Coordinates of C-alpha atoms and ligand atoms in Angstrom, one line a residue:
X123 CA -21.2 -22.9 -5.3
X124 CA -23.4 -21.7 -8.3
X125 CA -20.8 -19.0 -10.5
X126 CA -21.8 -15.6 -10.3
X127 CA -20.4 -15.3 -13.9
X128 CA -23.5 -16.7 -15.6
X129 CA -25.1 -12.9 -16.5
X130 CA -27.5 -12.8 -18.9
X131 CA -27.5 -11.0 -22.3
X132 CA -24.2 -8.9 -23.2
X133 CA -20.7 -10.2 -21.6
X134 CA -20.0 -7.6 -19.5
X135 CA -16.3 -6.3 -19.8
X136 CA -15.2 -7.1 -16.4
X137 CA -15.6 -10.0 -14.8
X138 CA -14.2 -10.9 -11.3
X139 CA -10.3 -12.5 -11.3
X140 CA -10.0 -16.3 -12.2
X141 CA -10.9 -18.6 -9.0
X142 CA -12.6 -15.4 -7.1
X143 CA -16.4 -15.2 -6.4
X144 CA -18.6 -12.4 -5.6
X145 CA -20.9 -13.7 -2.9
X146 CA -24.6 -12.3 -3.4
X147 CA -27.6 -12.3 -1.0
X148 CA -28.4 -15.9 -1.9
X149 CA -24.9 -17.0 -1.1
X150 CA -25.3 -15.0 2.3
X151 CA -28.0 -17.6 3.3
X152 CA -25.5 -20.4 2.9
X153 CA -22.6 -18.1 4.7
X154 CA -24.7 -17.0 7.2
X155 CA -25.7 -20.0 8.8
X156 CA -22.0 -21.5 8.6
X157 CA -20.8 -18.6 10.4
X158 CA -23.3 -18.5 13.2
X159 CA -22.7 -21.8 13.9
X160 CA -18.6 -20.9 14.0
X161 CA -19.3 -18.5 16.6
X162 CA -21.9 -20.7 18.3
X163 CA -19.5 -23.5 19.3
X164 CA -16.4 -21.0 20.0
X165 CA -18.7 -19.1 22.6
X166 CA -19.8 -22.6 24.0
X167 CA -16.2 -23.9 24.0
X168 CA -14.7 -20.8 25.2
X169 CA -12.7 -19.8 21.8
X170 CA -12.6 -15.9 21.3
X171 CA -12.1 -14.3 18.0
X172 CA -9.2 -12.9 16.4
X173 CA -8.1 -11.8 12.7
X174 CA -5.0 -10.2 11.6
X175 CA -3.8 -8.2 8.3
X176 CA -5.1 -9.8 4.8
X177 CA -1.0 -9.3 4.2
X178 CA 2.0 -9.9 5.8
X179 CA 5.6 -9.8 5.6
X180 CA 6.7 -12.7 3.0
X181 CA 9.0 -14.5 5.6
X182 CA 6.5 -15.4 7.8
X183 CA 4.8 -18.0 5.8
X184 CA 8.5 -18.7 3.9
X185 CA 9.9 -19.6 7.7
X186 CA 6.6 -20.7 9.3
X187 CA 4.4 -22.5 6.3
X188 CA 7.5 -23.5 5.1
X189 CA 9.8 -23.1 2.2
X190 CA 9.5 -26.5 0.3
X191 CA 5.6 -26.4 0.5
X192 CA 3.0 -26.3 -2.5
X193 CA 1.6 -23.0 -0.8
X194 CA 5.0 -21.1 -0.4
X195 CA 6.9 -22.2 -3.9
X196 CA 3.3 -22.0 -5.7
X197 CA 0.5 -20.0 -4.3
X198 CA 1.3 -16.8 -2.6
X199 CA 0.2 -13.4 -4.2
X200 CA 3.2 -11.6 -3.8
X201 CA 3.0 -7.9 -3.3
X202 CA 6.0 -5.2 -3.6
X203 CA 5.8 -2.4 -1.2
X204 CA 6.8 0.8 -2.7
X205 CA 9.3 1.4 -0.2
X206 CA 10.9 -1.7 -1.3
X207 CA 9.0 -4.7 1.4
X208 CA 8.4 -8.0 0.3
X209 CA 4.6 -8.6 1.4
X210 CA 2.0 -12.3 0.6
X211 CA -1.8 -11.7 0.9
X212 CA -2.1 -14.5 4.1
X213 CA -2.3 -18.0 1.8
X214 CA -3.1 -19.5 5.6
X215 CA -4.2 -18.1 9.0
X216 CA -2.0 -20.0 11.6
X217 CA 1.3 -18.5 11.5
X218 CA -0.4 -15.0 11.3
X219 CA -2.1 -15.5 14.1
X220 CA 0.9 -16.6 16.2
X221 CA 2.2 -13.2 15.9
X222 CA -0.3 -11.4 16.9
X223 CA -0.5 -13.6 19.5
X224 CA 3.4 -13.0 20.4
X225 CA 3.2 -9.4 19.5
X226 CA 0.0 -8.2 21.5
X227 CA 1.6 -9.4 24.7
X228 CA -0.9 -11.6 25.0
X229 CA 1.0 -14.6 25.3
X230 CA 1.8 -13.5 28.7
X231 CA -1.5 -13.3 29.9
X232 CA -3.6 -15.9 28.3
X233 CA -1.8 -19.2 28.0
X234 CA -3.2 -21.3 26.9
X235 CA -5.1 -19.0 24.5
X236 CA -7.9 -20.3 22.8
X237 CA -8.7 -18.3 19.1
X238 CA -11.2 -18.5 16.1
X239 CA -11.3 -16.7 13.0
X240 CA -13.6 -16.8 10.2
X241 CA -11.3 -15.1 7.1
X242 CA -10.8 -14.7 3.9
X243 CA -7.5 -16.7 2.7
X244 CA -5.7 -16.5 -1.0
X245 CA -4.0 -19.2 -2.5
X246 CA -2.6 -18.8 -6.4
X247 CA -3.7 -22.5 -7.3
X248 CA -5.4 -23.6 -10.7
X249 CA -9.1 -23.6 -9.8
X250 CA -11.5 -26.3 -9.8
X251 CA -14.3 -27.6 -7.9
X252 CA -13.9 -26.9 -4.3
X253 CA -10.6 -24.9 -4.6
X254 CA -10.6 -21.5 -5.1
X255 CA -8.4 -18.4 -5.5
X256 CA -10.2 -16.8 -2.8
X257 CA -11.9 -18.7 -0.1
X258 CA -13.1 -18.3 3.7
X259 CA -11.9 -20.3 6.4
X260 CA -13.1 -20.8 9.8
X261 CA -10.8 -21.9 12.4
X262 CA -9.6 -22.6 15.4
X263 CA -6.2 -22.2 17.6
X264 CA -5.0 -23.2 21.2
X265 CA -1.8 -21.7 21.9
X266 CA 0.6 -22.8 24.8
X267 CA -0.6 -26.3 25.1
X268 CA 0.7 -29.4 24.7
X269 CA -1.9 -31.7 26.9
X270 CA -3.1 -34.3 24.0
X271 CA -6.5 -32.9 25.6
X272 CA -6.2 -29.5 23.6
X273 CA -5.5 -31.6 20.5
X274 CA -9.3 -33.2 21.1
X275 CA -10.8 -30.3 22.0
X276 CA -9.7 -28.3 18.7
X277 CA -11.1 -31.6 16.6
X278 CA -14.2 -31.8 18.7
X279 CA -14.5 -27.8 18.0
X280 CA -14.3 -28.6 14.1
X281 CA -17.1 -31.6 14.7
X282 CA -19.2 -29.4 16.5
X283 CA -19.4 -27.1 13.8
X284 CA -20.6 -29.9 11.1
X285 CA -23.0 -31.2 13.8
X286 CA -24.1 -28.0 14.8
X287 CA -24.5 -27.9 10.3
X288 CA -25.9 -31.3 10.8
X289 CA -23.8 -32.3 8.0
X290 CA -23.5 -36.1 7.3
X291 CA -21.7 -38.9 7.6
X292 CA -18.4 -37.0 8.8
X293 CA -15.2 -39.0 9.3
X294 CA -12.1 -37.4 11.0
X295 CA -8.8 -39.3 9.4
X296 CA -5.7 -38.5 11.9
X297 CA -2.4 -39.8 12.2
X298 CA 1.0 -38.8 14.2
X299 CA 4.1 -37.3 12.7
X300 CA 6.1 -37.5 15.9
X301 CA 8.6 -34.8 17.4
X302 CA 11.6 -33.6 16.3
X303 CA 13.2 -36.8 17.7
X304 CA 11.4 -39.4 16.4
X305 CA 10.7 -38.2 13.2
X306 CA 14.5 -37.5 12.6
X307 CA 14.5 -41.5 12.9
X308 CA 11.3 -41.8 10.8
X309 CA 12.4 -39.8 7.9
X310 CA 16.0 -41.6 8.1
X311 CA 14.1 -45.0 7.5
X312 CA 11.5 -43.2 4.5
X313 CA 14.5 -42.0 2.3
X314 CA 16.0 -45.8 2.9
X315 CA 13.2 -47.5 1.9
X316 CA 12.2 -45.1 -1.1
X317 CA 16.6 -45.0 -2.1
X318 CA 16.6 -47.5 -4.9
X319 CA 13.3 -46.9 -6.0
X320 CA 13.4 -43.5 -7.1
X321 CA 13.3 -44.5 -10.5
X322 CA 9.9 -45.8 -10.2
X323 CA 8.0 -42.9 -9.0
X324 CA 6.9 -39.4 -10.0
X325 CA 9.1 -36.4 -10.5
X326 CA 7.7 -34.8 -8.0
X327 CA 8.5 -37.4 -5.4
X328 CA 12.4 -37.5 -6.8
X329 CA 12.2 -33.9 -5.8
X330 CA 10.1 -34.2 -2.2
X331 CA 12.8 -37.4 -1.6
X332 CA 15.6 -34.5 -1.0
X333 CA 13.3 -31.4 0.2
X334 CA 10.9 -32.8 1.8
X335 CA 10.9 -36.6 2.1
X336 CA 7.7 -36.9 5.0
X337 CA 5.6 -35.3 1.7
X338 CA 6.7 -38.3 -0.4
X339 CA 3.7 -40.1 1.8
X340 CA 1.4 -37.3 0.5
X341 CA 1.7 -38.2 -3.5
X342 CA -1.8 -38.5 -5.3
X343 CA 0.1 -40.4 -8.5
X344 CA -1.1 -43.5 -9.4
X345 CA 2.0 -45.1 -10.3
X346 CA 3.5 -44.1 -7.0
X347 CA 0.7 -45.9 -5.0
X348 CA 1.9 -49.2 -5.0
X349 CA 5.4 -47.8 -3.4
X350 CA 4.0 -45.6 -0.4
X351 CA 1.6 -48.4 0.7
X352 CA 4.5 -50.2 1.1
X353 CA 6.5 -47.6 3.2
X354 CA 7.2 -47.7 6.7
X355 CA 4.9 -45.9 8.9
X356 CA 4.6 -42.8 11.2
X357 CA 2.9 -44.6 13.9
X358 CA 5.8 -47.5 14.3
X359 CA 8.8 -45.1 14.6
X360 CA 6.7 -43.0 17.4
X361 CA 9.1 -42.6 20.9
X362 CA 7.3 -43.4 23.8
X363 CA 6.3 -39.8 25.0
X364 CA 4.3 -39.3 21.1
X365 CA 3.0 -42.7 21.1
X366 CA 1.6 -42.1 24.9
X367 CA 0.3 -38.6 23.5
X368 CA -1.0 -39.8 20.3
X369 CA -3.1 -42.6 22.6
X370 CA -4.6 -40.1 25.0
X371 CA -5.9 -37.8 21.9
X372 CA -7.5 -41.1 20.7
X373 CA -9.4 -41.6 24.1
X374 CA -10.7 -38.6 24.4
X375 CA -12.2 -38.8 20.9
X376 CA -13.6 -42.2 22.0
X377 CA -15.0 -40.7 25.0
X378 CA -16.8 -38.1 23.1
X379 CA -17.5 -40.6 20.2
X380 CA -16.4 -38.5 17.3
X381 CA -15.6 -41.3 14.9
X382 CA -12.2 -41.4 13.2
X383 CA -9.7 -43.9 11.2
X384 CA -6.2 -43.8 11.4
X385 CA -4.6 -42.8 8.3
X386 CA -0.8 -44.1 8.4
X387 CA 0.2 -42.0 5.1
X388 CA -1.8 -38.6 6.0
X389 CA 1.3 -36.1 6.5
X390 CA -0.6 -32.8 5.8
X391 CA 1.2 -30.2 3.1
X392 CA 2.3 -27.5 5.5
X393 CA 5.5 -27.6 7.0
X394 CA 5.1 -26.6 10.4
X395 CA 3.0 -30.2 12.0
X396 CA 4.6 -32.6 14.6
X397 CA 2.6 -35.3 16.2
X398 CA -1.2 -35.4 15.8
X399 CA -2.4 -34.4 12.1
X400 CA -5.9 -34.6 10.7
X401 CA -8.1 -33.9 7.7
X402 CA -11.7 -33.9 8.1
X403 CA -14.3 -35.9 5.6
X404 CA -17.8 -36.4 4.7
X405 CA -19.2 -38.7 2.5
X406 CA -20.1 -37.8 -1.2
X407 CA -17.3 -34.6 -1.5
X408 CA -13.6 -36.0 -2.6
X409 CA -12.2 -32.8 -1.4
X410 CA -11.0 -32.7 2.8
X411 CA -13.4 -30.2 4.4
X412 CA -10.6 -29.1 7.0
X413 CA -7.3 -29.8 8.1
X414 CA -5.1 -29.5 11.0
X415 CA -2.6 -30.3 13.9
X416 CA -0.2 -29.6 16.0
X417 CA 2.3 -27.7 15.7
X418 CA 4.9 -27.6 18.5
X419 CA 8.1 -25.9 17.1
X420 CA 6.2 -22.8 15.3
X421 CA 7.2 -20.1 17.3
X422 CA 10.2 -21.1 17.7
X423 CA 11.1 -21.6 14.3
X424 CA 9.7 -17.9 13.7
X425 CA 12.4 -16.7 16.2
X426 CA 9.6 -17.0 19.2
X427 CA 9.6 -18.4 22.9
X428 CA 9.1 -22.4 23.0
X429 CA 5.1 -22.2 22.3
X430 CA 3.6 -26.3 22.1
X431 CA 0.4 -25.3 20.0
X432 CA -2.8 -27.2 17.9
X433 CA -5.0 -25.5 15.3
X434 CA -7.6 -26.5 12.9
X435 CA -9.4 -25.1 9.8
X436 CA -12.3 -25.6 7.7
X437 CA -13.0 -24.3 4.0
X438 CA -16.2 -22.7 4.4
X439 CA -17.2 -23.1 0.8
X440 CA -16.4 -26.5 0.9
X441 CA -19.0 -26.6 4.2
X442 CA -21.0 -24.5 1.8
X443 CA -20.8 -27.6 -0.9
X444 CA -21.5 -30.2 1.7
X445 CA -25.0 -28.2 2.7
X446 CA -25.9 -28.2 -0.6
X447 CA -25.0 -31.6 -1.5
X448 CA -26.6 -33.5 1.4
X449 CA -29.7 -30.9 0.5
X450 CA -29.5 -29.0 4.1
X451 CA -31.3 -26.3 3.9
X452 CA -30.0 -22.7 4.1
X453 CA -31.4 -19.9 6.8
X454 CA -34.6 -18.6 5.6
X455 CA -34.7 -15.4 3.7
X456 CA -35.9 -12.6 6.1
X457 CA -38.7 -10.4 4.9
X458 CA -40.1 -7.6 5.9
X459 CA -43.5 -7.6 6.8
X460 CA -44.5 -4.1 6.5
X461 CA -44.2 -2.2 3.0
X462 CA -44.5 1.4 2.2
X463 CA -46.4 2.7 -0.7
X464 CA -46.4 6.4 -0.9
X465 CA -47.9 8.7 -3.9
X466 CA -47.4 11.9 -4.7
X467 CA -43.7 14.3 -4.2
X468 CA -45.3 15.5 -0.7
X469 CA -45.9 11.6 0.3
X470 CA -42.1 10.7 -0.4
X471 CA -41.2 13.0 1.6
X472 CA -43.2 12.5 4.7
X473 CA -42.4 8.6 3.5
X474 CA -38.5 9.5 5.2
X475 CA -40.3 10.9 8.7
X476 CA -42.4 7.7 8.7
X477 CA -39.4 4.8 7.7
X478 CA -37.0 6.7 10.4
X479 CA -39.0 6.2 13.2
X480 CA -40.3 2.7 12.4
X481 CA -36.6 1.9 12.3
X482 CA -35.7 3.6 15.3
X483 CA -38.8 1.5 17.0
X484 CA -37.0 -1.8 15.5
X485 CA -39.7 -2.7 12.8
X486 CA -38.1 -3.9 9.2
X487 CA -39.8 -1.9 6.4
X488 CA -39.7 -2.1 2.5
X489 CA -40.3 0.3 0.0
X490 CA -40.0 0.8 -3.4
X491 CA -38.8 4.5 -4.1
X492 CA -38.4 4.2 -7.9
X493 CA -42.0 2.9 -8.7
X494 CA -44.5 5.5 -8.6
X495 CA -47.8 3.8 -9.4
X496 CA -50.2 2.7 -6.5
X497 CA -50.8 -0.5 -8.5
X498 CA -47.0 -1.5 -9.1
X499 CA -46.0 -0.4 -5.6
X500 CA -48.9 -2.8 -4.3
X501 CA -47.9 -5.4 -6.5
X502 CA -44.4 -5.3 -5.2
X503 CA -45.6 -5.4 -1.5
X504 CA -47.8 -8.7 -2.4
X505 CA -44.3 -10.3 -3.8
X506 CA -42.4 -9.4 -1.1
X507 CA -45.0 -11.5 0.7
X508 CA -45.7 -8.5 3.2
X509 CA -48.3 -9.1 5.5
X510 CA -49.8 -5.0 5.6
X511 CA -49.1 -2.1 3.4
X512 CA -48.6 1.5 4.7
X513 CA -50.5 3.9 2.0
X514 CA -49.6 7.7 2.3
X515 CA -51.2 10.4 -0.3
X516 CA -51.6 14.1 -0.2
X517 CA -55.0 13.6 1.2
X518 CA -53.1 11.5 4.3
X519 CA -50.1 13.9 4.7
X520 CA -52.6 16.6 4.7
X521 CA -54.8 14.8 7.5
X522 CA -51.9 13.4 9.9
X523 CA -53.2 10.0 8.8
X524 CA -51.8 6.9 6.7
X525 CA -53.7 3.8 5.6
X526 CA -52.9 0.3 6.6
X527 CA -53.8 -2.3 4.4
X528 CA -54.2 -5.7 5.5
X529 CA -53.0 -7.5 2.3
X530 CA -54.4 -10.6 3.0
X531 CA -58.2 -9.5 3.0
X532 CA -57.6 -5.8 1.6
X533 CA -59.2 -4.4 4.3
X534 CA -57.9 -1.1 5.0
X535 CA -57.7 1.1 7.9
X536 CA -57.2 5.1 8.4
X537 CA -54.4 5.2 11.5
X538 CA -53.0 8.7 13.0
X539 CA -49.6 8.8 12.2
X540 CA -48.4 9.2 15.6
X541 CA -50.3 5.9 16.7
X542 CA -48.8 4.0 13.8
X543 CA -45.9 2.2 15.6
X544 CA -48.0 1.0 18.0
X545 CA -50.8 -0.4 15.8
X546 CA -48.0 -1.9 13.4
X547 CA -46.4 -3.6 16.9
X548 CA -50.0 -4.4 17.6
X549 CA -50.7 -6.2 14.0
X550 CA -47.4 -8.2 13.9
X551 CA -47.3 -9.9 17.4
Ligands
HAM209 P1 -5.1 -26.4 4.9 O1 -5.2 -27.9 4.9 O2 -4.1 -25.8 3.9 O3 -4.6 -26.1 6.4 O4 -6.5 -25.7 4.7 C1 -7.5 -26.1 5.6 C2 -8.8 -26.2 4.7 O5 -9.0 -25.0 4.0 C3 -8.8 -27.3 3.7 O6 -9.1 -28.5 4.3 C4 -9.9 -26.8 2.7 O7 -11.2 -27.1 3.2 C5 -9.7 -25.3 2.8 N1 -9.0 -24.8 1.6 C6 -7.6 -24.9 1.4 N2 -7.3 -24.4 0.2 C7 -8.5 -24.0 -0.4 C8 -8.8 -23.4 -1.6 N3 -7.9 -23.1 -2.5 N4 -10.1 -23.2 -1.9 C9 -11.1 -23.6 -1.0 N5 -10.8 -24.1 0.2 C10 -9.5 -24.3 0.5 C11 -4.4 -24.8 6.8 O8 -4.7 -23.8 6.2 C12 -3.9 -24.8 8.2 N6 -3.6 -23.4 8.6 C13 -4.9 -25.4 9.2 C14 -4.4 -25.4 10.6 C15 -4.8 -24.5 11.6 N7 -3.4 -26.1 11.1 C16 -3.3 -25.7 12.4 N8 -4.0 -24.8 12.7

């Protein structure tokens, strides 16, 4: 997305925080369409909307995100109450969202619940293209659910938006992690193969083989490569019950042909995933467009009732980037058709009666209060593109009358002010 830094002339002395982005009326074109097309599938798929507080108590994301993860040790904006509270801006949505889930009651009404969101997020991570400080996400959640259905109904949710986009070429890479159970085994089996050959690979991995040994599979080094290629796999340590799960998401998938590839090494960074995980692709963008997963053992974990659940969620700038990359095309600008020119103190005022009630009647109008000239304020309506311009002098105040110009032949037409809603619905049908 273009940087709204690029201001001409003299460097303004502010300029907005490293890896944040004002979003202006062109960037609305782009936001606009991804988010109708959010709430277009959740209202065909039955998802309502939810969003919680931009902050939350620290622990939630320490206990539910996870301690040893990237976004808890490195990311959170941390916030000091001044009675003394420990608060994070939300780095994520889902554990947020089970809260209010638990809290609201809900969760003894609805279950399974079915939740989207479409919300600003905040991650302290070094900028670049495709990750910012600030960013959007849309999403989805199904809470109290553990049918391997659910699981292909929140990935089919997160295709429907890119089709819905008609974004190209998307590829859904998934993978299961297991339960509890297996992945005990699993993990046992990593930290044996990787054992004596912790001298051959990152720091990072020395340090993910004792907090976090799944994460070892999730190394970008390049020296490190050679060794998780070679490391056992998720899938072959799955008990029966996951491996019968993970095979039923599959199928449904198939049935609904969203294509995917299994990934044996995708783990996902969060802490909180068991069984299905998946990251979602499109051709030409390095960067995952979404992410998600199941996560069984959440609520539990944040002191909450045993709550099987599966989420999913979608950068929207990242959407934004694949738009613009595979050159779809962004809503149309709306413009109004109708502009009012007004000349003379007596005319502006009258000009406030006239816009109120073509407003109330529904009809979008421009004017341009600052320019006082007849010939700049007609100039202005022909750039707008309007298709007739409302003239008001003394002479028309006076009379009850305005003038409507057709701006496409110049003809123009005396109209009694009380008619002119009626002629303008006339005109623009
Ligand atoms: P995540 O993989 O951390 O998962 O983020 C999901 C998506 O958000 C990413 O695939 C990416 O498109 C976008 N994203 C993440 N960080 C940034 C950033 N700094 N700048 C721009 N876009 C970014 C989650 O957040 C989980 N809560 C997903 C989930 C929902 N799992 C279950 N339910």
């Amino acid at each position: 997305m273009k940087s709204s830094k690029k201001s001409k002339g003299k460097k303004f002395a502010f300029q907005s925080p490293k890896g944040t982005r004002d979003l202006l009326p062109n960037d609305f074109l782009y936001f606009d369409k991804v988010e109708k097309a959010v709430k277009k599938t959740s209202s065909l798929m039955g998802f309502s909307r939810i969003e919680t507080p931009m902050f939350e108590d620290v622990k939630l994301f320490e206990r539910g995100t996870g301690s040893s993860t990237d976004v808890v040790k490195k990311q959170m904006f941390l916030i000091k109450g001044k009675g003394g509270e420990n608060f994070a801006l939300r780095p994520e949505m889902t554990p947020g969202v089970l809260r209010a889930y638990i809290e609201s009651g809900l969760s003894h009404v609805m279950s399974p619940a079915k939740f989207f969101y479409w919300s600003p997020l905040f991650r302290y991570e070094q900028p670049q293209h495709g990750r910012y400080r600030q960013f959007y996400q849309l999403g989805f959640e199904i809470l109290g659910a553990d049918d391997p259905a659910f699981d292909a109904q929140i990935i089919s949710a997160s295709y429907g938006v890119m089709e819905e986009l008609k974004i190209k070429n998307i590829i859904i890479k998934i993978n299961s992690i297991g339960c509890r159970t297996c992945r005990a085994n699993y993990v046992k089996k990593l930290k044996e193969y990787y054992k004596n050959k912790l001298n051959k690979v990152c720091r990072d991995c020395n340090k993910r083989y004792y907090d976090n040994p799944l994460r070892l599979l999730d190394c970008k080094e390049e020296k490190c490569q050679p060794i998780k290629t070679q490391a056992p796999q998720t899938l072959d340590y799955l008990c029966s019950s996951c491996k019968t799960h993970f095979k039923q998401v599959l199928e449904y998938l198939d049935e609904m042909k969203i294509p995917y590839i299994i990934e044996p090494t995708l783990v996902r960074g969060l802490d909180y995933y068991s069984r299905t995980v998946f990251e979602i692709f499109t051709e030409g963008l390095d960067f995952a467009l979404g992410g998600g997963g199941r996560y069984d053992y959440l609520s539990e974990t944040l002191g909450g009732p045993r709550m099987p659940a599966v989420g999913a969620a979608c950068g929207v700038e990242r959407i934004i980037e694949a738009l613009k990359t595979q050159e779809i095309s962004s809503v149309p600008k709306t413009r109004s058709k109708v502009f009012l020119i007004y000349m003379g103190d007596q005319a502006k005022k009258k000009s406030f009666e006239i816009l109120k009630s073509l407003f109330d009647a529904g009809i979008a109008v421009n004017e341009a209060f600052s320019k006082d000239s007849l010939k700049s304020q007609l100039r202005m309506a022909d750039k707008e593109g309007s298709q007739m311009a409302l003239i008001l002098g003394q002479q028309e105040v006076f009379e009850d009358v305005i003038i409507i110009r057709d701006m496409e032949s110049g003809a123009q037409e005396n109209v009694p002010i009380k008619k002119l809603v009626d002629e303008i619905k006339r005109r623009l049908k």
